[in-house]
Amino acid sequence: SERMRKFKNKGKDAAALRRQRVEVNIELRKAKKDEQILKRRSISFRLMDESLSLGEERRNEIIQLSLEEIVEAVNGSNTELQLQATQATRRMLSRQKDPPINQIIELGIIPRLVEFLTHADNAPLQFEAAWALTNIASGTSDHTKVVVEGGAIPAFISLLSSPHMHISEQSVWALGNIAGDGPLYRDALINCNVIPPLLALVSPVTPVNNLHFLDVGFLRNITWTLSNLCRNKNPYPPLDAVKKMLPVLICLMEHEDKDIISDSCWAVSYLTDGSNDRIQIVVDTGILPRLVQLMASPELIIMTPALRAIGNVVTGTDEQTQAAIDAGVLAVLPCLLRHAKPTIQKEAAWTLSNIAAGPCQQIQQLITCGLLPPLVELLDKGDFKAQKEAVWAVANFTTGGTVEQVVELVQSGVLKPLLNLLLAKDSKTILVILDTISNLFLAAEKLGETERLCLLVEELDGLEKIEALQTHDNNMVYRAALNIIEKYFSGE
Amino acid sequence: LLFLQRVLLLVASDVDALCACKILQALFQCDHVQYTLVPVSGWQELETAFLEHKDQFKYFVLINCGANVDLLEILQPEEDTFFFVCDSHRPINVVNVYNDTQIKLLVKQDDDLDVPAYDDIFRDEEDEEEDSENESDGSEPTEKRRRFEEDVIERTMKRRQRREWEARRREILFDYEQYEYHGTSSAMVMFDLAWIMSKDLNDMLWWAIVGLTDQWVQDKITQMKYVTDIGILQRHVSRHNHRNEDEENSLSIDCMRIAFEYDLRLALYQHWSLYESLCNTSYTSASLKLWSVQGQKRLQEFLADMGLPLKQVKQKFNSMDMSLKENLREMIEESANKFGMKDLRVQTFSIHFGFKNKFSASDIVYATASLMENIEKEGPETTNFIKALDSLSRGNLDKLHQGLDLAKKQLRAIQQTVASCICTNLVISQGPFLYCSLMEGTPDVKLFSKPVSLCLLSKYLLKSFVCSTKNKRCKLLPLIMAAPMDVEQGTVIMVGIPPETESSDKKNFFGRAFEKAADSTNSRTLHNHFDMSIIELKTEDRSKFLDALISLLS
């Protein structure tokens, strides 16, 4: 049969497969490369179209300018030369490799470029300046700072209402970069009243269908910028700003474009990553069922932020957690616990651990919805980071669960993988497991089943593992292990 | 080739590989290099041998195996493992060609490899332009984004260029990998190495000759290539053997002398009877159509034309009248010309051990190959290999003679099988190729479960068939031959060979075709042989496999 197995495989083994493998290799390399590119995020297609038409007009007259010439032209009064120089600057800043952001800043022309934003009579100049400044603001905090201190915030905010869509869109992008720099500039933008004109671009807000009149690429930019306005803590974005943005974000989550959904989910995940009153604002919008639905999306870019948002919600009060349960989170979690991607496994287990930390009614719902089998599987075979979260889930379960629930947990086979994880290198995890074991014994004592549990632990080679931990470097581990041995295994 | 560590020698089971191995062993001995020799008969054994030894060895020498697949992919070696590959199989896998760290190919400088240019088949990472619609991995969005200069046209241009490049790459690789063929004999390459290091000995030269002759006997190279390489070796022969010519009378028992010769293309005739050799040599047997009554008559006429008494012709060549032997070659050639056998004369070499023993290079090839595929089982699998290897040393005349006996049996078996296949019309035209399948129970069928014997049989059969058939189209077809392999497993061994034409380039497309046919039908095939045109196949899957081949090649 061994021979036959090879037979089957070998049929494909020869050069055909081999060539495939070569190609796979190349693919992999490509994938790595793509990853790097992704960090810089992709570009919307409509924008490209638009720049295309602009670019084509001038394609024949691409003029090479030296940095000196650029400075001279930008500071001069010839509008034609201003445009040429600004465009040359924008070109340099938009090439894929090594954009000369620092050199351009050192030319001292940023304030001048900001000034160009206000030349309402010269739309091409406004557009080129906006693009150039967007790219400068996309750099480090220092780079962004130069743009902001050049006075760009009010200029861009007023350009949001530009009659030229591509200028308005470029301003959205620039503002997104400024907001993304951190809470300081985010709040500076909010204080400059960025939100009303920004939201006005999506208006009329109410019917979802209307969103379709807007170009997808533009909408993606708006969504992303909104998400940056919700992003970052210390401090959180002002509550009233959040309350203004949330209804729009919720509309955007109904859009069909996956990037728009993804970014709006991320925005909600930022908003739920905070104190319970902030979570409450999100819960109150009634968005949880939609989030749970999106958690089950086949698209990783949607599933990930939706799961994060729900995970954040269940860190809140029992009522907030119950709202998530009522939205159906327990039905979706088994799939996610078994997901191929370790990060999803981990986030799902983390979410589950917080639900398991709830009152026993919620634990009961967790049991009823069939979460124990996938939990045990994950504990047994999951990614290690996910296993650690799963250990927490079990620990929380044993802390808050009733004796009957704990019995059910043990019956689902949790003990074996749990004891196996005592071999982990991570002391914190070991401690949590030892705590859990103590909890299990407490439950067993109540049922008068201590002996049976002892036997079970021994049978699963748990005893020798716990004994071995008595020589562990970590004092707490050693004491916890010793405690269990003395209490339950010293009788013999 | 200076090794400080022990080297693992992985050697394929063909005569050329053995000869290359002998030369390398002699070189290793010279330089006190420690090595372990492991014979490998196919990919599975190669993989197993590698896995078994990869922890103890860092240096692997592969002889007549490994060049035509992506070794790093197949063996997954550690980064500090190095492969020296001396293999006549072509085309060489492009990854092997362009790997300049772990894989060192031993190839003759002037061999025309036709390897595609690096830039045509590999793209550097720098060139890998992103495909911006790529699926994200679900990580958090970036805080800031730059807007790039690219526009749609540029982007689609790039994508189109890339697609064109990929299509071209596929085409180039398809062309490159479509045909299997053989490059310079590994023994010759190894000899070259010895010569460059000024460590070449007459023994090594002889092995190089036998290696080349093996390629010729197995019909692996073109006539042109053979003659060219003979010329190269001839220069070495005169360099090594000229002093002996003056001292011909002082030959001692253990002395060896190599000589270039125009010899008869008659298998083993000096160790057989002329008659037997005429009957069992593919060239003469096919030309005279010896499987038919008329053919036998023609043979008698041929002998009569030469004026050789049947009695003399049928007795051992050694015992033939000296007077007859003197002008024998000329006489035979003259008559052969009349009977349409214009190529009976071949350029080859012979070797003298002392006074008594003279062998032609092809004698050694037949003998060694037969020892390798001896079906009378004695001991473990490697016994045949070791015996065959030993028979190449000059001190082992008894093994050589045993090999000659086996070779005669093999040639007789081949000839009888060819005759019965032709007489019972077993060679069938399937459209794009001829097909012949040996039944279980056919005499000597066991011998033909061995690759080299089966290949020889196929080539002889095709030659004979081409001479026998009147169908002009059939004369130009390649042949697929199948023989029972393992009755218990229910498998057959199958080999495909290129058409038998005078201008044949000896390039074989069956390797690729077999793979494709197996893939498309999910046939249970085993592509284990270093020649991709030899496969093992489940008997039950044979008909669907052949159907797929027919439609593939039509």
Coordinates of N, CA and C in Angstrom, one line a residue, chain B residues 164-347:
Chain B
E164 N 2.3 38.9 -21.1 CA 3.0 38.4 -22.3 C 4.3 37.7 -22.0
W165 N 4.9 38.3 -21.0 CA 6.2 37.7 -20.5 C 5.9 36.3 -20.0
E166 N 4.8 36.1 -19.2 CA 4.5 34.8 -18.7 C 4.2 33.8 -19.8
A167 N 3.4 34.3 -20.8 CA 3.1 33.4 -21.9 C 4.3 33.0 -22.6
R168 N 5.2 34.0 -22.8 CA 6.4 33.7 -23.5 C 7.3 32.7 -22.7
R169 N 7.3 32.9 -21.4 CA 8.0 32.0 -20.5 C 7.5 30.6 -20.6
R170 N 6.2 30.4 -20.6 CA 5.6 29.1 -20.7 C 6.0 28.5 -22.1
E171 N 6.0 29.3 -23.1 CA 6.3 28.8 -24.4 C 7.8 28.4 -24.5
I172 N 8.6 29.2 -23.9 CA 10.1 28.9 -24.0 C 10.4 27.6 -23.2
L173 N 9.8 27.5 -22.0 CA 10.0 26.4 -21.2 C 9.4 25.1 -21.8
F174 N 8.3 25.3 -22.5 CA 7.7 24.2 -23.2 C 8.6 23.7 -24.3
D175 N 9.1 24.6 -25.1 CA 10.0 24.2 -26.1 C 11.3 23.5 -25.5
Y176 N 11.7 24.1 -24.4 CA 13.0 23.7 -23.9 C 12.8 22.3 -23.3
E177 N 11.7 22.1 -22.6 CA 11.5 20.8 -21.9 C 10.8 19.7 -22.7
Q178 N 10.4 20.1 -23.9 CA 9.5 19.2 -24.7 C 10.2 17.9 -25.0
Y179 N 11.5 17.9 -25.4 CA 12.2 16.7 -25.8 C 13.2 16.3 -24.8
E180 N 13.3 15.0 -24.5 CA 14.4 14.5 -23.8 C 15.5 14.0 -24.7
Y181 N 16.7 14.2 -24.3 CA 17.8 13.7 -25.1 C 19.0 13.6 -24.2
H182 N 20.1 13.2 -24.8 CA 21.3 13.0 -24.0 C 22.5 13.9 -24.5
G183 N 23.2 14.4 -23.5 CA 24.4 15.2 -23.8 C 25.6 14.3 -23.8
T184 N 26.8 14.9 -23.7 CA 28.0 14.2 -23.7 C 28.0 13.1 -22.5
S185 N 28.5 12.0 -22.8 CA 28.6 10.9 -21.9 C 29.3 11.4 -20.6
S186 N 28.7 11.0 -19.5 CA 29.3 11.4 -18.2 C 30.7 10.9 -18.0
A187 N 31.0 9.7 -18.5 CA 32.3 9.2 -18.4 C 33.3 10.1 -19.1
M188 N 32.9 10.6 -20.3 CA 33.8 11.5 -21.0 C 33.9 12.8 -20.2
V189 N 32.9 13.3 -19.6 CA 33.0 14.5 -18.9 C 33.9 14.3 -17.7
M190 N 33.8 13.2 -17.0 CA 34.6 12.9 -15.9 C 36.1 12.8 -16.3
F191 N 36.3 12.1 -17.5 CA 37.6 12.0 -18.0 C 38.2 13.4 -18.3
D192 N 37.4 14.2 -18.9 CA 37.9 15.6 -19.1 C 38.4 16.2 -17.9
L193 N 37.6 16.0 -16.8 CA 38.0 16.6 -15.5 C 39.4 16.0 -15.1
A194 N 39.5 14.7 -15.2 CA 40.8 14.1 -14.8 C 41.9 14.7 -15.7
W195 N 41.6 14.9 -17.0 CA 42.7 15.4 -17.9 C 43.1 16.8 -17.5
I196 N 42.0 17.6 -17.2 CA 42.3 19.0 -16.8 C 43.2 19.0 -15.6
M197 N 43.0 18.1 -14.7 CA 43.8 18.0 -13.5 C 45.1 17.3 -13.7
S198 N 45.3 16.9 -14.9 CA 46.5 16.1 -15.3 C 46.6 14.8 -14.5
K199 N 45.5 14.2 -14.2 CA 45.4 13.0 -13.5 C 44.8 11.8 -14.3
D200 N 44.8 12.1 -15.6 CA 44.2 11.0 -16.5 C 45.1 9.9 -16.7
L201 N 44.5 8.7 -16.6 CA 45.3 7.4 -16.8 C 44.6 6.7 -18.0
N202 N 45.4 5.7 -18.5 CA 44.9 4.9 -19.6 C 43.6 4.2 -19.2
D203 N 43.5 3.7 -18.0 CA 42.3 3.0 -17.5 C 41.1 4.0 -17.6
M204 N 41.3 5.2 -17.2 CA 40.2 6.2 -17.2 C 39.8 6.4 -18.6
L205 N 40.7 6.5 -19.5 CA 40.4 6.7 -20.9 C 39.5 5.6 -21.4
W206 N 39.9 4.4 -21.0 CA 39.1 3.3 -21.5 C 37.7 3.4 -21.0
W207 N 37.5 3.7 -19.7 CA 36.1 3.9 -19.2 C 35.4 5.0 -20.0
A208 N 36.1 6.0 -20.3 CA 35.4 7.1 -21.1 C 35.0 6.5 -22.4
I209 N 35.8 5.7 -23.0 CA 35.4 5.1 -24.3 C 34.2 4.2 -24.1
V210 N 34.2 3.4 -23.1 CA 33.1 2.5 -22.8 C 31.8 3.3 -22.6
G211 N 32.0 4.4 -21.8 CA 30.8 5.3 -21.5 C 30.2 5.8 -22.8
L212 N 31.1 6.3 -23.7 CA 30.6 6.8 -25.0 C 29.9 5.7 -25.8
T213 N 30.6 4.5 -25.8 CA 30.1 3.4 -26.6 C 28.7 3.0 -26.1
D214 N 28.5 3.1 -24.8 CA 27.2 2.8 -24.2 C 26.2 3.7 -24.8
Q215 N 26.5 5.0 -24.9 CA 25.5 5.9 -25.5 C 25.2 5.5 -26.9
W216 N 26.2 5.0 -27.6 CA 26.0 4.6 -29.0 C 25.1 3.3 -29.1
V217 N 25.5 2.3 -28.2 CA 24.8 1.1 -28.3 C 23.4 1.3 -27.9
Q218 N 23.1 2.1 -26.9 CA 21.8 2.4 -26.4 C 21.0 3.4 -27.3
D219 N 21.7 3.8 -28.4 CA 21.1 4.7 -29.3 C 20.7 6.0 -28.7
K220 N 21.5 6.5 -27.8 CA 21.1 7.7 -27.1 C 21.6 9.0 -27.8
I221 N 22.6 8.9 -28.6 CA 23.1 10.1 -29.3 C 23.1 9.9 -30.8
T222 N 23.2 11.0 -31.5 CA 23.2 11.0 -32.9 C 24.5 10.4 -33.4
Q223 N 24.5 9.9 -34.7 CA 25.7 9.4 -35.3 C 26.8 10.5 -35.3
M224 N 26.3 11.7 -35.6 CA 27.2 12.8 -35.7 C 28.0 13.0 -34.4
K225 N 27.2 13.0 -33.3 CA 27.8 13.3 -32.0 C 28.8 12.1 -31.6
Y226 N 28.4 10.9 -32.0 CA 29.2 9.8 -31.7 C 30.6 9.9 -32.4
V227 N 30.5 10.3 -33.7 CA 31.7 10.4 -34.5 C 32.6 11.5 -33.9
T228 N 32.0 12.6 -33.6 CA 32.7 13.8 -33.0 C 33.5 13.3 -31.7
D229 N 32.7 12.7 -30.9 CA 33.3 12.3 -29.6 C 34.4 11.2 -29.7
I230 N 34.2 10.3 -30.7 CA 35.2 9.3 -31.0 C 36.5 10.0 -31.4
G231 N 36.3 11.1 -32.2 CA 37.5 11.9 -32.6 C 38.2 12.5 -31.4
I232 N 37.5 13.0 -30.5 CA 38.1 13.6 -29.3 C 38.9 12.5 -28.5
L233 N 38.2 11.4 -28.3 CA 38.9 10.3 -27.6 C 40.1 9.7 -28.3
Q234 N 40.0 9.7 -29.6 CA 41.1 9.2 -30.4 C 42.4 10.0 -30.2
R235 N 42.2 11.3 -30.0 CA 43.4 12.1 -29.7 C 44.0 11.7 -28.4
H236 N 43.1 11.4 -27.4 CA 43.6 11.0 -26.1 C 44.3 9.6 -26.2
V237 N 43.7 8.7 -27.0 CA 44.2 7.4 -27.1 C 45.6 7.4 -27.7
S238 N 45.8 8.2 -28.8 CA 47.1 8.2 -29.3 C 48.1 8.9 -28.4
R239 N 47.7 9.8 -27.6 CA 48.5 10.4 -26.6 C 49.0 9.4 -25.5
H240 N 48.0 8.6 -25.1 CA 48.3 7.6 -24.1 C 49.0 6.4 -24.5
N241 N 48.8 6.0 -25.8 CA 49.2 4.7 -26.2 C 50.3 4.6 -27.3
H242 N 50.9 5.8 -27.6 CA 51.8 5.8 -28.7 C 53.1 5.1 -28.4
R243 N 53.5 5.2 -27.2 CA 54.9 4.6 -26.9 C 54.8 3.1 -27.0
N244 N 53.6 2.6 -26.7 CA 53.5 1.1 -26.8 C 53.7 0.6 -28.2
E245 N 53.4 1.4 -29.1 CA 53.5 0.9 -30.5 C 54.9 0.4 -30.9
D246 N 55.9 1.2 -30.3 CA 57.3 0.7 -30.6 C 57.6 -0.6 -29.9
E247 N 56.9 -0.7 -28.8 CA 57.3 -1.9 -27.9 C 56.3 -2.9 -28.0
E248 N 55.6 -3.1 -29.1 CA 54.5 -4.0 -29.2 C 54.9 -5.4 -28.7
N249 N 56.1 -5.8 -29.0 CA 56.5 -7.1 -28.6 C 56.8 -7.3 -27.1
S250 N 56.9 -6.2 -26.5 CA 57.3 -6.3 -25.1 C 56.1 -6.2 -24.2
L251 N 54.9 -6.4 -24.7 CA 53.7 -6.3 -23.9 C 53.7 -7.3 -22.8
S252 N 53.5 -6.9 -21.6 CA 53.5 -7.8 -20.5 C 52.1 -8.2 -20.2
I253 N 52.0 -9.2 -19.4 CA 50.6 -9.8 -19.0 C 49.7 -8.7 -18.5
D254 N 50.2 -7.8 -17.6 CA 49.3 -6.9 -17.0 C 49.2 -5.6 -17.8
C255 N 49.8 -5.6 -18.9 CA 49.8 -4.3 -19.7 C 48.5 -4.2 -20.5
M256 N 48.1 -2.9 -20.6 CA 46.9 -2.8 -21.4 C 47.1 -1.7 -22.5
R257 N 46.5 -2.0 -23.7 CA 46.7 -1.1 -24.8 C 45.4 -0.8 -25.4
I258 N 45.1 0.5 -25.7 CA 43.9 0.8 -26.4 C 44.2 1.2 -27.8
A259 N 43.4 0.7 -28.7 CA 43.6 1.0 -30.1 C 42.3 1.5 -30.8
F260 N 42.5 2.5 -31.7 CA 41.4 2.9 -32.5 C 41.2 1.9 -33.6
E261 N 40.0 1.6 -34.0 CA 39.7 0.6 -35.1 C 38.5 1.0 -35.9
Y262 N 38.6 0.5 -37.1 CA 37.3 0.4 -37.9 C 36.9 -1.0 -37.7
D263 N 35.9 -1.2 -37.0 CA 35.5 -2.6 -36.7 C 34.1 -2.9 -37.3
L264 N 33.8 -4.2 -37.2 CA 32.5 -4.6 -37.7 C 31.4 -4.3 -36.7
R265 N 30.3 -3.9 -37.2 CA 29.2 -3.6 -36.3 C 28.4 -4.9 -36.0
L266 N 29.2 -5.9 -35.5 CA 28.6 -7.2 -35.2 C 28.8 -7.4 -33.7
A267 N 27.7 -7.6 -33.0 CA 27.7 -7.7 -31.6 C 28.5 -8.9 -31.1
L268 N 29.5 -8.7 -30.2 CA 30.2 -9.7 -29.5 C 30.9 -10.7 -30.5
Y269 N 31.1 -10.4 -31.7 CA 31.5 -11.5 -32.7 C 32.8 -12.2 -32.3
Q270 N 33.7 -11.4 -31.7 CA 34.9 -12.0 -31.3 C 34.9 -13.0 -30.2
H271 N 33.7 -13.0 -29.5 CA 33.5 -13.9 -28.4 C 32.4 -14.9 -28.7
W272 N 32.0 -14.9 -29.9 CA 30.8 -15.7 -30.3 C 31.2 -16.4 -31.6
S273 N 30.2 -16.9 -32.3 CA 30.5 -17.3 -33.7 C 30.1 -16.2 -34.6
L274 N 30.7 -16.1 -35.7 CA 30.3 -15.1 -36.7 C 28.8 -15.2 -37.0
Y275 N 28.4 -16.5 -37.1 CA 27.0 -16.8 -37.5 C 26.0 -16.2 -36.4
E276 N 26.3 -16.6 -35.2 CA 25.4 -16.1 -34.1 C 25.4 -14.6 -34.0
S277 N 26.5 -14.0 -34.2 CA 26.6 -12.6 -34.2 C 25.8 -11.9 -35.3
L278 N 25.9 -12.5 -36.5 CA 25.1 -11.9 -37.6 C 23.7 -12.0 -37.3
C279 N 23.3 -13.2 -36.7 CA 21.8 -13.4 -36.4 C 21.3 -12.5 -35.3
N280 N 22.2 -12.2 -34.4 CA 21.7 -11.5 -33.2 C 22.1 -10.0 -33.1
T281 N 22.7 -9.6 -34.2 CA 22.9 -8.1 -34.3 C 21.7 -7.5 -34.9
S282 N 21.3 -6.4 -34.3 CA 20.1 -5.8 -34.8 C 20.2 -5.3 -36.3
Y283 N 21.4 -4.7 -36.5 CA 21.6 -4.1 -37.8 C 21.5 -5.2 -38.9
T284 N 22.2 -6.3 -38.8 CA 22.2 -7.3 -39.8 C 20.9 -8.0 -39.8
S285 N 20.4 -8.4 -38.7 CA 19.1 -9.1 -38.6 C 18.0 -8.3 -39.3
A286 N 18.0 -7.0 -39.0 CA 16.9 -6.2 -39.6 C 17.1 -6.0 -41.1
S287 N 18.3 -5.8 -41.5 CA 18.6 -5.6 -42.9 C 18.3 -6.8 -43.7
L288 N 18.6 -8.0 -43.2 CA 18.4 -9.2 -43.9 C 17.0 -9.8 -43.7
K289 N 16.2 -9.2 -42.7 CA 14.9 -9.6 -42.4 C 14.9 -11.1 -41.9
L290 N 15.8 -11.4 -41.0 CA 16.0 -12.8 -40.6 C 14.9 -13.5 -40.0
W291 N 13.8 -12.7 -39.6 CA 12.6 -13.4 -39.0 C 11.8 -14.2 -40.1
S292 N 12.1 -13.9 -41.4 CA 11.3 -14.6 -42.4 C 12.2 -15.7 -43.1
V293 N 11.5 -16.6 -43.8 CA 12.2 -17.6 -44.5 C 13.1 -17.0 -45.6
Q294 N 12.6 -16.0 -46.3 CA 13.4 -15.4 -47.3 C 14.6 -14.8 -46.6
G295 N 14.4 -14.3 -45.5 CA 15.5 -13.6 -44.7 C 16.6 -14.7 -44.5
Q296 N 16.2 -15.8 -44.0 CA 17.2 -16.9 -43.7 C 17.9 -17.3 -45.0
K297 N 17.2 -17.3 -46.1 CA 17.8 -17.6 -47.4 C 18.8 -16.5 -47.7
R298 N 18.4 -15.3 -47.5 CA 19.3 -14.2 -47.8 C 20.6 -14.3 -47.0
L299 N 20.5 -14.7 -45.8 CA 21.7 -14.9 -44.9 C 22.6 -16.0 -45.6
Q300 N 22.0 -17.1 -46.0 CA 22.8 -18.1 -46.7 C 23.5 -17.5 -47.9
E301 N 22.8 -16.8 -48.7 CA 23.4 -16.2 -49.9 C 24.5 -15.2 -49.5
F302 N 24.3 -14.5 -48.5 CA 25.3 -13.5 -48.0 C 26.6 -14.3 -47.6
L303 N 26.4 -15.3 -46.8 CA 27.6 -16.1 -46.4 C 28.3 -16.7 -47.6
A304 N 27.5 -17.2 -48.6 CA 28.0 -17.8 -49.8 C 28.8 -16.7 -50.6
D305 N 28.2 -15.5 -50.6 CA 28.9 -14.5 -51.3 C 30.3 -14.2 -50.8
M306 N 30.4 -14.2 -49.5 CA 31.7 -14.0 -48.8 C 32.6 -15.2 -49.1
G307 N 32.1 -16.3 -49.4 CA 32.9 -17.4 -49.6 C 33.4 -18.1 -48.3
L308 N 32.6 -17.9 -47.3 CA 33.0 -18.5 -46.0 C 32.2 -19.8 -45.8
P309 N 32.9 -20.9 -45.5 CA 32.2 -22.1 -45.3 C 31.4 -22.0 -44.0
L310 N 30.2 -22.6 -44.1 CA 29.2 -22.5 -43.0 C 29.8 -23.1 -41.7
K311 N 30.6 -24.1 -41.8 CA 31.2 -24.7 -40.7 C 32.1 -23.7 -39.9
Q312 N 32.9 -23.0 -40.7 CA 33.8 -22.0 -40.2 C 33.0 -20.9 -39.5
V313 N 32.0 -20.5 -40.2 CA 31.2 -19.4 -39.7 C 30.4 -19.7 -38.4
K314 N 30.1 -21.0 -38.3 CA 29.3 -21.4 -37.1 C 30.2 -21.8 -35.9
Q315 N 31.5 -21.9 -36.1 CA 32.3 -22.3 -34.9 C 32.7 -21.0 -34.2
K316 N 33.3 -21.2 -33.0 CA 33.7 -20.0 -32.3 C 34.7 -19.2 -33.1
F317 N 34.5 -17.9 -33.0 CA 35.3 -17.0 -33.8 C 36.8 -17.2 -33.5
N318 N 37.1 -17.4 -32.2 CA 38.5 -17.6 -31.8 C 39.1 -18.8 -32.6
S319 N 38.3 -19.8 -32.9 CA 38.8 -21.0 -33.5 C 38.8 -21.0 -35.0
M320 N 38.3 -19.9 -35.6 CA 38.3 -19.8 -37.0 C 39.7 -19.8 -37.6
D321 N 39.7 -20.3 -38.8 CA 41.0 -20.4 -39.5 C 41.7 -19.0 -39.5
M322 N 42.9 -18.9 -39.1 CA 43.6 -17.6 -39.2 C 43.6 -17.0 -40.6
S323 N 43.7 -17.9 -41.5 CA 43.8 -17.4 -42.9 C 42.5 -16.7 -43.3
L324 N 41.4 -17.3 -42.9 CA 40.1 -16.6 -43.1 C 40.0 -15.3 -42.4
K325 N 40.5 -15.3 -41.2 CA 40.3 -14.0 -40.4 C 41.1 -12.8 -40.9
E326 N 42.1 -13.1 -41.7 CA 43.0 -12.0 -42.1 C 42.3 -10.9 -42.8
N327 N 41.6 -11.3 -43.8 CA 40.9 -10.3 -44.6 C 39.4 -10.3 -44.3
L328 N 39.0 -10.8 -43.2 CA 37.6 -11.0 -42.9 C 36.8 -9.7 -43.0
R329 N 37.3 -8.7 -42.4 CA 36.5 -7.4 -42.3 C 36.2 -6.9 -43.7
E330 N 37.3 -6.9 -44.6 CA 37.1 -6.4 -45.9 C 36.1 -7.3 -46.7
M331 N 36.3 -8.6 -46.5 CA 35.4 -9.5 -47.2 C 33.9 -9.3 -46.8
I332 N 33.7 -9.2 -45.5 CA 32.3 -9.0 -45.0 C 31.8 -7.7 -45.5
E333 N 32.6 -6.7 -45.4 CA 32.1 -5.4 -45.8 C 31.7 -5.4 -47.3
E334 N 32.5 -6.0 -48.1 CA 32.3 -6.0 -49.5 C 30.9 -6.7 -49.8
S335 N 30.7 -7.8 -49.2 CA 29.5 -8.6 -49.4 C 28.3 -7.8 -48.9
A336 N 28.5 -7.2 -47.7 CA 27.5 -6.5 -47.0 C 27.0 -5.4 -47.9
N337 N 27.9 -4.7 -48.6 CA 27.5 -3.6 -49.5 C 26.6 -4.1 -50.5
K338 N 26.9 -5.3 -51.0 CA 26.0 -5.8 -52.1 C 24.6 -6.1 -51.5
F339 N 24.5 -6.5 -50.3 CA 23.2 -6.8 -49.7 C 22.6 -5.6 -49.0
G340 N 23.1 -4.4 -49.3 CA 22.4 -3.2 -48.8 C 22.8 -2.8 -47.4
M341 N 23.8 -3.4 -46.9 CA 24.3 -3.1 -45.5 C 25.5 -2.2 -45.6
K342 N 25.3 -0.9 -45.8 CA 26.5 -0.1 -46.1 C 27.1 0.4 -44.9
D343 N 26.5 0.3 -43.8 CA 27.1 0.8 -42.5 C 27.6 -0.2 -41.6
L344 N 28.1 -1.3 -42.1 CA 28.5 -2.4 -41.2 C 29.8 -2.0 -40.5
R345 N 30.5 -1.0 -41.1 CA 31.8 -0.7 -40.5 C 31.6 0.5 -39.5
V346 N 32.2 0.4 -38.4 CA 32.0 1.5 -37.4 C 33.4 1.8 -36.8
Q347 N 33.5 3.1 -36.4 CA 34.7 3.5 -35.7 C 34.5 3.2 -34.2

